[in-house]
PDB file of C-alpha atoms in Angstrom:
ATOM      1  CA  MET A   4      67.661  51.451 -29.603  1.00  0.00           C
ATOM      2  CA  ARG A   5      68.903  53.689 -32.406  1.00  0.00           C
ATOM      3  CA  ALA A   6      68.764  50.806 -34.884  1.00  0.00           C
ATOM      4  CA  ALA A   7      65.210  50.027 -33.781  1.00  0.00           C
ATOM      5  CA  GLY A   8      64.254  53.683 -34.139  1.00  0.00           C
ATOM      6  CA  ARG A   9      65.712  53.875 -37.637  1.00  0.00           C
ATOM      7  CA  ALA A  10      63.905  50.680 -38.583  1.00  0.00           C
ATOM      8  CA  GLU A  11      60.613  52.122 -37.299  1.00  0.00           C
ATOM      9  CA  VAL A  12      61.138  55.341 -39.280  1.00  0.00           C
ATOM     10  CA  ARG A  13      61.910  53.370 -42.437  1.00  0.00           C
ATOM     11  CA  GLY A  14      58.825  51.266 -41.854  1.00  0.00           C
ATOM     12  CA  ARG A  15      56.578  54.299 -41.417  1.00  0.00           C
ATOM     13  CA  LEU A  16      58.055  55.922 -44.518  1.00  0.00           C
ATOM     14  CA  ALA A  17      57.559  52.729 -46.527  1.00  0.00           C
ATOM     15  CA  ALA A  18      53.930  52.553 -45.419  1.00  0.00           C
ATOM     16  CA  ALA A  19      53.227  56.229 -46.113  1.00  0.00           C
ATOM     17  CA  ASP A  20      54.868  56.141 -49.545  1.00  0.00           C
ATOM     18  CA  PRO A  21      54.898  52.570 -50.943  1.00  0.00           C
ATOM     19  CA  GLY A  22      57.990  51.974 -53.025  1.00  0.00           C
ATOM     20  CA  LEU A  23      59.120  55.541 -52.198  1.00  0.00           C
ATOM     21  CA  LEU A  24      57.634  56.480 -55.567  1.00  0.00           C
ATOM     22  CA  ARG A  25      56.548  59.988 -54.587  1.00  0.00           C
ATOM     23  CA  PHE A  26      59.773  60.671 -52.683  1.00  0.00           C
ATOM     24  CA  THR A  27      61.915  59.538 -55.607  1.00  0.00           C
ATOM     25  CA  ALA A  28      59.900  61.571 -58.102  1.00  0.00           C
ATOM     26  CA  GLY A  29      60.180  64.691 -55.954  1.00  0.00           C
ATOM     27  CA  LEU A  30      63.904  64.208 -55.359  1.00  0.00           C
ATOM     28  CA  ARG A  31      64.523  63.684 -59.080  1.00  0.00           C
ATOM     29  CA  THR A  32      62.591  66.827 -59.992  1.00  0.00           C
ATOM     30  CA  VAL A  33      64.394  68.978 -57.430  1.00  0.00           C
ATOM     31  CA  THR A  34      67.752  67.592 -58.533  1.00  0.00           C
ATOM     32  CA  SER A  35      66.969  68.310 -62.187  1.00  0.00           C
ATOM     33  CA  ILE A  36      65.931  71.903 -61.466  1.00  0.00           C
ATOM     34  CA  ALA A  37      68.918  72.588 -59.210  1.00  0.00           C
ATOM     35  CA  LEU A  38      71.372  71.151 -61.734  1.00  0.00           C
ATOM     36  CA  THR A  39      69.823  73.190 -64.557  1.00  0.00           C
ATOM     37  CA  LEU A  40      69.978  76.417 -62.582  1.00  0.00           C
ATOM     38  CA  ALA A  41      73.589  75.732 -61.617  1.00  0.00           C
ATOM     39  CA  VAL A  42      74.648  75.171 -65.250  1.00  0.00           C
ATOM     40  CA  LEU A  43      72.752  78.211 -66.547  1.00  0.00           C
ATOM     41  CA  ALA A  44      74.125  80.403 -63.756  1.00  0.00           C
ATOM     42  CA  ALA A  45      77.639  79.229 -64.592  1.00  0.00           C
ATOM     43  CA  LEU A  46      77.003  80.237 -68.214  1.00  0.00           C
ATOM     44  CA  ARG A  47      75.837  83.682 -66.960  1.00  0.00           C
ATOM     45  CA  PHE A  48      72.301  83.530 -68.353  1.00  0.00           C
ATOM     46  CA  ASP A  49      69.842  86.167 -67.184  1.00  0.00           C
ATOM     47  CA  VAL A  50      66.814  85.642 -64.948  1.00  0.00           C
ATOM     48  CA  SER A  51      64.348  85.005 -67.783  1.00  0.00           C
ATOM     49  CA  HIS A  52      66.490  82.138 -69.070  1.00  0.00           C
ATOM     50  CA  LEU A  53      66.823  80.751 -65.544  1.00  0.00           C
ATOM     51  CA  VAL A  54      63.026  80.745 -65.188  1.00  0.00           C
ATOM     52  CA  ALA A  55      62.557  79.088 -68.581  1.00  0.00           C
ATOM     53  CA  GLY A  56      65.225  76.509 -67.727  1.00  0.00           C
ATOM     54  CA  ALA A  57      63.663  75.695 -64.360  1.00  0.00           C
ATOM     55  CA  ILE A  58      60.208  75.215 -65.906  1.00  0.00           C
ATOM     56  CA  THR A  59      61.633  73.065 -68.683  1.00  0.00           C
ATOM     57  CA  ALA A  60      63.643  70.903 -66.292  1.00  0.00           C
ATOM     58  CA  MET A  61      60.606  70.420 -64.081  1.00  0.00           C
ATOM     59  CA  VAL A  62      58.263  69.360 -66.891  1.00  0.00           C
ATOM     60  CA  ALA A  63      60.930  67.204 -68.570  1.00  0.00           C
ATOM     61  CA  THR A  64      61.240  65.293 -65.310  1.00  0.00           C
ATOM     62  CA  PHE A  65      57.738  64.834 -63.899  1.00  0.00           C
ATOM     63  CA  ALA A  66      55.943  64.470 -67.261  1.00  0.00           C
ATOM     64  CA  ILE A  67      57.670  61.160 -68.048  1.00  0.00           C
ATOM     65  CA  ARG A  68      55.946  58.337 -66.166  1.00  0.00           C
ATOM     66  CA  GLU A  69      56.835  55.267 -68.223  1.00  0.00           C
ATOM     67  CA  LYS A  70      58.248  52.351 -66.255  1.00  0.00           C
ATOM     68  CA  GLY A  71      61.091  51.124 -68.456  1.00  0.00           C
ATOM     69  CA  ARG A  72      64.303  53.134 -68.681  1.00  0.00           C
ATOM     70  CA  PRO A  73      64.629  52.668 -72.477  1.00  0.00           C
ATOM     71  CA  LYS A  74      61.091  53.957 -72.961  1.00  0.00           C
ATOM     72  CA  GLN A  75      61.846  56.904 -70.700  1.00  0.00           C
ATOM     73  CA  ALA A  76      64.950  57.740 -72.726  1.00  0.00           C
ATOM     74  CA  VAL A  77      63.004  57.662 -76.010  1.00  0.00           C
ATOM     75  CA  THR A  78      60.259  59.896 -74.620  1.00  0.00           C
ATOM     76  CA  LEU A  79      62.823  62.343 -73.238  1.00  0.00           C
ATOM     77  CA  ALA A  80      64.581  62.460 -76.618  1.00  0.00           C
ATOM     78  CA  LEU A  81      61.282  63.078 -78.421  1.00  0.00           C
ATOM     79  CA  GLY A  82      60.355  65.749 -75.912  1.00  0.00           C
ATOM     80  CA  LEU A  83      63.305  67.975 -76.868  1.00  0.00           C
ATOM     81  CA  PRO A  84      62.148  68.788 -80.436  1.00  0.00           C
ATOM     82  CA  VAL A  85      58.585  69.175 -79.144  1.00  0.00           C
ATOM     83  CA  ALA A  86      59.814  71.707 -76.599  1.00  0.00           C
ATOM     84  CA  LEU A  87      61.897  73.590 -79.182  1.00  0.00           C
ATOM     85  CA  ALA A  88      58.943  73.775 -81.574  1.00  0.00           C
ATOM     86  CA  SER A  89      56.622  74.940 -78.815  1.00  0.00           C
ATOM     87  CA  MET A  90      59.066  77.673 -77.771  1.00  0.00           C
ATOM     88  CA  SER A  91      59.415  78.790 -81.392  1.00  0.00           C
ATOM     89  CA  LEU A  92      55.649  79.049 -81.836  1.00  0.00           C
ATOM     90  CA  GLY A  93      55.376  80.947 -78.568  1.00  0.00           C
ATOM     91  CA  ALA A  94      57.972  83.470 -79.709  1.00  0.00           C
ATOM     92  CA  LEU A  95      56.315  83.892 -83.122  1.00  0.00           C
ATOM     93  CA  LEU A  96      52.796  84.328 -81.724  1.00  0.00           C
ATOM     94  CA  ASN A  97      53.737  86.376 -78.677  1.00  0.00           C
ATOM     95  CA  SER A  98      52.948  89.680 -80.391  1.00  0.00           C
ATOM     96  CA  ARG A  99      49.771  88.395 -82.101  1.00  0.00           C
ATOM     97  CA  VAL A 100      47.280  88.382 -79.247  1.00  0.00           C
ATOM     98  CA  VAL A 101      44.173  86.944 -80.922  1.00  0.00           C
ATOM     99  CA  ILE A 102      45.957  84.319 -82.991  1.00  0.00           C
ATOM    100  CA  GLY A 103      48.170  83.445 -80.044  1.00  0.00           C
ATOM    101  CA  ASP A 104      45.176  82.962 -77.731  1.00  0.00           C
ATOM    102  CA  LEU A 105      43.383  80.787 -80.271  1.00  0.00           C
ATOM    103  CA  PHE A 106      46.484  78.678 -80.744  1.00  0.00           C
ATOM    104  CA  PHE A 107      46.866  78.359 -76.971  1.00  0.00           C
ATOM    105  CA  VAL A 108      43.333  76.972 -76.699  1.00  0.00           C
ATOM    106  CA  ALA A 109      44.031  74.554 -79.548  1.00  0.00           C
ATOM    107  CA  LEU A 110      47.253  73.502 -77.859  1.00  0.00           C
ATOM    108  CA  ILE A 111      45.379  72.749 -74.637  1.00  0.00           C
ATOM    109  CA  PHE A 112      42.989  70.537 -76.589  1.00  0.00           C
ATOM    110  CA  CYS A 113      45.882  68.715 -78.272  1.00  0.00           C
ATOM    111  CA  ALA A 114      47.655  68.222 -74.939  1.00  0.00           C
ATOM    112  CA  VAL A 115      44.541  66.649 -73.423  1.00  0.00           C
ATOM    113  CA  TYR A 116      43.737  64.608 -76.526  1.00  0.00           C
ATOM    114  CA  SER A 117      47.277  63.195 -76.614  1.00  0.00           C
ATOM    115  CA  ARG A 118      46.482  61.250 -73.443  1.00  0.00           C
ATOM    116  CA  ARG A 119      44.710  58.653 -75.576  1.00  0.00           C
ATOM    117  CA  PHE A 120      48.142  57.616 -76.905  1.00  0.00           C
ATOM    118  CA  GLY A 121      49.343  56.381 -73.531  1.00  0.00           C
ATOM    119  CA  ASP A 122      52.086  57.612 -71.246  1.00  0.00           C
ATOM    120  CA  ARG A 123      54.280  58.844 -74.097  1.00  0.00           C
ATOM    121  CA  GLY A 124      51.498  60.861 -75.673  1.00  0.00           C
ATOM    122  CA  THR A 125      50.592  62.316 -72.297  1.00  0.00           C
ATOM    123  CA  ALA A 126      54.201  63.320 -71.633  1.00  0.00           C
ATOM    124  CA  LEU A 127      54.736  64.941 -75.030  1.00  0.00           C
ATOM    125  CA  GLY A 128      51.433  66.817 -74.827  1.00  0.00           C
ATOM    126  CA  LEU A 129      52.289  68.117 -71.361  1.00  0.00           C
ATOM    127  CA  ILE A 130      55.774  69.167 -72.472  1.00  0.00           C
ATOM    128  CA  GLY A 131      54.386  71.053 -75.471  1.00  0.00           C
ATOM    129  CA  PHE A 132      51.796  72.871 -73.373  1.00  0.00           C
ATOM    130  CA  GLN A 133      54.112  73.787 -70.500  1.00  0.00           C
ATOM    131  CA  ILE A 134      56.918  75.065 -72.738  1.00  0.00           C
ATOM    132  CA  TYR A 135      54.479  77.229 -74.691  1.00  0.00           C
ATOM    133  CA  PHE A 136      53.232  78.623 -71.392  1.00  0.00           C
ATOM    134  CA  ALA A 137      56.847  79.257 -70.366  1.00  0.00           C
ATOM    135  CA  SER A 138      57.450  81.172 -73.596  1.00  0.00           C
ATOM    136  CA  LEU A 139      54.531  83.459 -72.756  1.00  0.00           C
ATOM    137  CA  PHE A 140      55.688  83.826 -69.182  1.00  0.00           C
ATOM    138  CA  VAL A 141      59.221  84.979 -70.116  1.00  0.00           C
ATOM    139  CA  HIS A 142      57.939  87.023 -73.104  1.00  0.00           C
ATOM    140  CA  ALA A 143      59.979  85.088 -75.647  1.00  0.00           C
ATOM    141  CA  THR A 144      60.854  86.861 -78.888  1.00  0.00           C
ATOM    142  CA  VAL A 145      62.312  85.648 -82.164  1.00  0.00           C
ATOM    143  CA  PRO A 146      65.724  87.301 -81.595  1.00  0.00           C
ATOM    144  CA  ALA A 147      65.953  85.584 -78.181  1.00  0.00           C
ATOM    145  CA  LEU A 148      65.284  82.111 -79.600  1.00  0.00           C
ATOM    146  CA  PRO A 149      68.942  80.963 -79.894  1.00  0.00           C
ATOM    147  CA  GLY A 150      69.520  81.557 -76.194  1.00  0.00           C
ATOM    148  CA  LEU A 151      66.210  79.900 -75.302  1.00  0.00           C
ATOM    149  CA  TYR A 152      67.076  76.914 -77.483  1.00  0.00           C
ATOM    150  CA  LEU A 153      70.302  76.485 -75.547  1.00  0.00           C
ATOM    151  CA  THR A 154      68.410  76.875 -72.267  1.00  0.00           C
ATOM    152  CA  ILE A 155      65.927  74.157 -73.202  1.00  0.00           C
ATOM    153  CA  THR A 156      68.690  71.825 -74.374  1.00  0.00           C
ATOM    154  CA  VAL A 157      70.593  72.304 -71.107  1.00  0.00           C
ATOM    155  CA  ALA A 158      67.418  71.648 -69.111  1.00  0.00           C
ATOM    156  CA  PHE A 159      66.686  68.403 -70.969  1.00  0.00           C
ATOM    157  CA  GLY A 160      70.290  67.298 -70.554  1.00  0.00           C
ATOM    158  CA  CYS A 161      70.162  67.964 -66.818  1.00  0.00           C
ATOM    159  CA  ALA A 162      66.844  66.127 -66.586  1.00  0.00           C
ATOM    160  CA  ALA A 163      68.467  63.115 -68.266  1.00  0.00           C
ATOM    161  CA  VAL A 164      71.442  63.227 -65.887  1.00  0.00           C
ATOM    162  CA  ALA A 165      69.153  63.449 -62.863  1.00  0.00           C
ATOM    163  CA  ARG A 166      66.966  60.566 -64.077  1.00  0.00           C
ATOM    164  CA  PHE A 167      69.573  58.130 -65.345  1.00  0.00           C
ATOM    165  CA  ALA A 168      72.629  58.935 -63.212  1.00  0.00           C
ATOM    166  CA  LEU A 169      71.986  60.878 -60.007  1.00  0.00           C
ATOM    167  CA  VAL A 170      68.577  59.527 -58.943  1.00  0.00           C
ATOM    168  CA  ARG A 171      68.514  56.129 -60.581  1.00  0.00           C
ATOM    169  CA  GLU A 172      65.559  53.814 -60.273  1.00  0.00           C
ATOM    170  CA  THR A 173      65.295  50.166 -61.307  1.00  0.00           C
ATOM    171  CA  ALA A 174      62.177  48.042 -61.708  1.00  0.00           C
ATOM    172  CA  ALA A 175      63.560  45.362 -59.390  1.00  0.00           C
ATOM    173  CA  GLY A 176      64.390  47.944 -56.724  1.00  0.00           C
ATOM    174  CA  ILE A 177      60.924  49.485 -56.887  1.00  0.00           C
ATOM    175  CA  LEU A 178      59.285  46.061 -56.587  1.00  0.00           C
ATOM    176  CA  ASP A 179      61.460  45.191 -53.591  1.00  0.00           C
ATOM    177  CA  ARG A 180      60.477  48.428 -51.825  1.00  0.00           C
ATOM    178  CA  LEU A 181      56.812  47.795 -52.637  1.00  0.00           C
ATOM    179  CA  ARG A 182      57.015  44.326 -51.098  1.00  0.00           C
ATOM    180  CA  ARG A 183      58.513  45.823 -47.922  1.00  0.00           C
ATOM    181  CA  ALA A 184      55.724  48.416 -47.891  1.00  0.00           C
ATOM    182  CA  PHE A 185      53.162  45.629 -48.248  1.00  0.00           C
ATOM    183  CA  ARG A 186      54.605  43.842 -45.201  1.00  0.00           C
ATOM    184  CA  VAL A 187      54.529  47.065 -43.158  1.00  0.00           C
ATOM    185  CA  ARG A 188      50.935  47.846 -44.152  1.00  0.00           C
ATOM    186  CA  PHE A 189      49.949  44.242 -43.450  1.00  0.00           C
ATOM    187  CA  ALA A 190      51.382  44.604 -39.933  1.00  0.00           C
ATOM    188  CA  GLN A 191      49.536  47.899 -39.476  1.00  0.00           C
ATOM    189  CA  LEU A 192      46.273  46.264 -40.541  1.00  0.00           C
ATOM    190  CA  VAL A 193      46.759  43.416 -38.077  1.00  0.00           C
ATOM    191  CA  ALA A 194      47.489  45.978 -35.343  1.00  0.00           C
ATOM    192  CA  ALA A 195      44.266  47.829 -36.221  1.00  0.00           C
ATOM    193  CA  GLN A 196      42.351  44.561 -36.067  1.00  0.00           C
ATOM    194  CA  ALA A 197      43.813  43.872 -32.621  1.00  0.00           C
ATOM    195  CA  GLU A 198      42.658  47.325 -31.504  1.00  0.00           C
ATOM    196  CA  LEU A 199      39.198  46.521 -32.845  1.00  0.00           C
ATOM    197  CA  LEU A 200      39.145  43.347 -30.781  1.00  0.00           C
ATOM    198  CA  ASP A 201      40.008  45.288 -27.600  1.00  0.00           C
ATOM    199  CA  ALA A 202      37.934  48.407 -28.349  1.00  0.00           C
ATOM    200  CA  GLY A 203      35.124  49.365 -26.033  1.00  0.00           C
ATOM    201  CA  PRO A 204      31.579  50.218 -27.165  1.00  0.00           C
ATOM    202  CA  ASP A 205      32.420  53.913 -27.564  1.00  0.00           C
ATOM    203  CA  GLU A 206      35.569  53.195 -29.556  1.00  0.00           C
ATOM    204  CA  ARG A 207      34.207  50.491 -31.844  1.00  0.00           C
ATOM    205  CA  ASP A 208      33.116  52.730 -34.737  1.00  0.00           C
ATOM    206  CA  LYS A 209      36.480  54.455 -34.817  1.00  0.00           C
ATOM    207  CA  ALA A 210      38.294  51.122 -34.713  1.00  0.00           C
ATOM    208  CA  VAL A 211      36.151  49.747 -37.549  1.00  0.00           C
ATOM    209  CA  GLU A 212      36.902  52.808 -39.681  1.00  0.00           C
ATOM    210  CA  GLU A 213      40.624  52.394 -39.028  1.00  0.00           C
ATOM    211  CA  VAL A 214      40.420  48.774 -40.160  1.00  0.00           C
ATOM    212  CA  ARG A 215      38.648  49.874 -43.343  1.00  0.00           C
ATOM    213  CA  VAL A 216      41.274  52.521 -44.098  1.00  0.00           C
ATOM    214  CA  ARG A 217      44.198  50.192 -43.529  1.00  0.00           C
ATOM    215  CA  THR A 218      42.534  47.453 -45.575  1.00  0.00           C
ATOM    216  CA  ALA A 219      42.197  49.901 -48.466  1.00  0.00           C
ATOM    217  CA  ARG A 220      45.851  50.890 -48.107  1.00  0.00           C
ATOM    218  CA  LEU A 221      46.896  47.254 -48.188  1.00  0.00           C
ATOM    219  CA  HIS A 222      44.826  46.751 -51.328  1.00  0.00           C
ATOM    220  CA  GLU A 223      46.427  49.850 -52.906  1.00  0.00           C
ATOM    221  CA  THR A 224      49.898  48.438 -52.283  1.00  0.00           C
ATOM    222  CA  ALA A 225      48.869  45.081 -53.738  1.00  0.00           C
ATOM    223  CA  LEU A 226      47.734  46.841 -56.924  1.00  0.00           C
ATOM    224  CA  LEU A 227      51.042  48.709 -57.148  1.00  0.00           C
ATOM    225  CA  ILE A 228      52.906  45.412 -56.861  1.00  0.00           C
ATOM    226  CA  GLN A 229      50.671  43.917 -59.536  1.00  0.00           C
ATOM    227  CA  GLY A 230      51.659  46.695 -61.931  1.00  0.00           C
ATOM    228  CA  ARG A 231      55.383  46.128 -61.356  1.00  0.00           C
ATOM    229  CA  LEU A 232      55.575  42.330 -61.446  1.00  0.00           C
ATOM    230  CA  VAL A 233      56.423  41.921 -65.127  1.00  0.00           C
ATOM    231  CA  ASP A 234      59.295  44.403 -65.151  1.00  0.00           C
ATOM    232  CA  GLY A 235      60.533  43.748 -61.625  1.00  0.00           C
ATOM    233  CA  THR A 236      60.870  39.938 -61.638  1.00  0.00           C
ATOM    234  CA  SER A 237      63.279  37.657 -63.453  1.00  0.00           C
ATOM    235  CA  ASP A 238      60.699  35.448 -65.161  1.00  0.00           C
ATOM    236  CA  GLU A 239      56.982  34.736 -65.369  1.00  0.00           C
ATOM    237  CA  ALA A 240      57.087  31.931 -62.802  1.00  0.00           C
ATOM    238  CA  VAL A 241      58.514  34.251 -60.138  1.00  0.00           C
ATOM    239  CA  ALA A 242      55.892  36.874 -60.992  1.00  0.00           C
ATOM    240  CA  ARG A 243      53.086  34.333 -60.559  1.00  0.00           C
ATOM    241  CA  LEU A 244      54.556  33.187 -57.231  1.00  0.00           C
ATOM    242  CA  VAL A 245      54.774  36.737 -55.866  1.00  0.00           C
ATOM    243  CA  GLN A 246      51.275  37.499 -57.109  1.00  0.00           C
ATOM    244  CA  ARG A 247      49.839  34.402 -55.427  1.00  0.00           C
ATOM    245  CA  ARG A 248      51.537  35.149 -52.114  1.00  0.00           C
ATOM    246  CA  ILE A 249      50.345  38.751 -52.130  1.00  0.00           C
ATOM    247  CA  ALA A 250      46.793  37.629 -52.904  1.00  0.00           C
ATOM    248  CA  ASP A 251      46.880  34.959 -50.177  1.00  0.00           C
ATOM    249  CA  ALA A 252      48.101  37.461 -47.591  1.00  0.00           C
ATOM    250  CA  GLU A 253      45.461  40.012 -48.550  1.00  0.00           C
ATOM    251  CA  ILE A 254      42.668  37.425 -48.439  1.00  0.00           C
ATOM    252  CA  ALA A 255      43.849  36.187 -45.038  1.00  0.00           C
ATOM    253  CA  ALA A 256      43.904  39.727 -43.632  1.00  0.00           C
ATOM    254  CA  GLU A 257      40.406  40.507 -44.880  1.00  0.00           C
ATOM    255  CA  ARG A 258      39.050  37.173 -43.680  1.00  0.00           C
ATOM    256  CA  LEU A 259      40.463  37.901 -40.225  1.00  0.00           C
ATOM    257  CA  GLY A 260      38.785  41.306 -40.269  1.00  0.00           C
ATOM    258  CA  LEU A 261      35.452  39.731 -41.109  1.00  0.00           C
ATOM    259  CA  LEU A 262      35.796  37.226 -38.289  1.00  0.00           C
ATOM    260  CA  LEU A 263      36.553  40.036 -35.847  1.00  0.00           C
ATOM    261  CA  LEU A 264      33.551  42.027 -37.004  1.00  0.00           C
ATOM    262  CA  THR A 265      31.360  38.958 -36.627  1.00  0.00           C
ATOM    263  CA  ALA A 266      32.731  38.316 -33.157  1.00  0.00           C
ATOM    264  CA  ARG A 267      32.207  41.902 -32.023  1.00  0.00           C
ATOM    265  CA  SER A 268      28.722  42.471 -33.352  1.00  0.00           C
ATOM    266  CA  ALA A 269      25.810  40.638 -34.906  1.00  0.00           C
ATOM    267  CA  GLU A 270      24.860  43.790 -36.827  1.00  0.00           C
ATOM    268  CA  ARG A 271      25.244  44.028 -40.569  1.00  0.00           C
ATOM    269  CA  ALA A 272      28.611  45.412 -41.702  1.00  0.00           C
ATOM    270  CA  ASP A 273      29.587  47.146 -44.895  1.00  0.00           C
ATOM    271  CA  THR A 274      32.531  46.084 -46.968  1.00  0.00           C
ATOM    272  CA  LEU A 275      35.975  46.477 -45.441  1.00  0.00           C
ATOM    273  CA  THR A 276      37.377  47.879 -48.647  1.00  0.00           C
ATOM    274  CA  LEU A 277      36.681  51.330 -50.039  1.00  0.00           C
ATOM    275  CA  HIS A 278      35.228  49.892 -53.255  1.00  0.00           C
ATOM    276  CA  PRO A 279      31.510  49.419 -52.473  1.00  0.00           C
ATOM    277  CA  GLN A 280      30.607  49.412 -56.167  1.00  0.00           C
ATOM    278  CA  HIS A 281      32.182  45.938 -56.434  1.00  0.00           C
ATOM    279  CA  THR A 282      30.458  44.651 -53.309  1.00  0.00           C
ATOM    280  CA  PHE A 283      27.520  42.277 -53.069  1.00  0.00           C
ATOM    281  CA  PRO A 284      26.051  40.301 -50.159  1.00  0.00           C
ATOM    282  CA  VAL A 285      27.629  36.977 -49.343  1.00  0.00           C
ATOM    283  CA  PRO A 286      25.488  34.443 -47.429  1.00  0.00           C
ATOM    284  CA  ASN A 287      26.566  33.665 -43.885  1.00  0.00           C
ATOM    285  CA  GLY A 288      29.612  35.947 -44.077  1.00  0.00           C
ATOM    286  CA  ILE A 289      31.529  33.564 -46.327  1.00  0.00           C
ATOM    287  CA  LEU A 290      34.319  35.069 -48.436  1.00  0.00           C
ATOM    288  CA  ASN A 291      33.433  35.514 -52.105  1.00  0.00           C
ATOM    289  CA  PRO A 292      35.464  32.824 -53.883  1.00  0.00           C
ATOM    290  CA  ASN A 293      35.603  34.800 -57.128  1.00  0.00           C
ATOM    291  CA  GLY A 294      37.639  37.702 -55.766  1.00  0.00           C
ATOM    292  CA  HIS A 295      38.781  39.035 -52.408  1.00  0.00           C
ATOM    293  CA  ASN A 296      38.163  42.659 -53.287  1.00  0.00           C
ATOM    294  CA  SER A 297      34.406  42.445 -52.655  1.00  0.00           C
ATOM    295  CA  ILE A 298      33.608  41.224 -49.182  1.00  0.00           C
ATOM    296  CA  ALA A 299      30.473  41.821 -47.139  1.00  0.00           C
ATOM    297  CA  ILE A 300      28.563  40.295 -44.292  1.00  0.00           C
ATOM    298  CA  ALA A 301      24.906  39.608 -44.889  1.00  0.00           C
TER     299      ALA A 301
END
């Protein structure tokens, strides 16, 4: 019974957070902050340095969203000089209110504009903005820069330890967890379809909405798997095989939902997915052969 209960909890967690991506990101961020605070406290830094270190560790962890570990390492290494420069500018402009405010606005624009350069540009722009904000928050001054430099360096080092040693994450492991999440969400969708089949007249609308929601969740997991196939599989042939099986399972689940809706009611039904902008009528309720993401009953 305990083993079955643990399996059910793992299944629910896998369905709620496919691949445990959010859980892993949160755990890594908390670990990075805690490790930074522990090191700075051991070095007997004051509260302002602890605050600056915690902010730096947090942004150095959650800002980096690239999938490959080598790319993450490069972005983290580039983020350190960006953070040091941003802290220096914050200390220099802290006493110059007008110039400092104008620069802050310009920095916000640069941080947003850097998103056009992909995940690395987004991460570096966010690091620069957040560290400048931290310098204003702790009232950084030029004489305090050496201690703040050390604080930022410690925070980036702790972020690297948390990411690459304490809370490690591999592409193959993420893909494996996403596949388990897909199986759990597929089972939940089938269960919702069974409830729709048994639902009474007063419960039908609620059952249909539950089928729609779980169909959308299944589609979300399929898209997450699609984004991880190249890095998480050994070769292209395996990636194509996994992609085909995921697509076949999703099509089968949606086809079953359409059959149930047809069996329960002769009324017109909207698309099962939550993407109506890609939906168009299909004669006689036949599945659109060009893509399973746009299904409707005419």
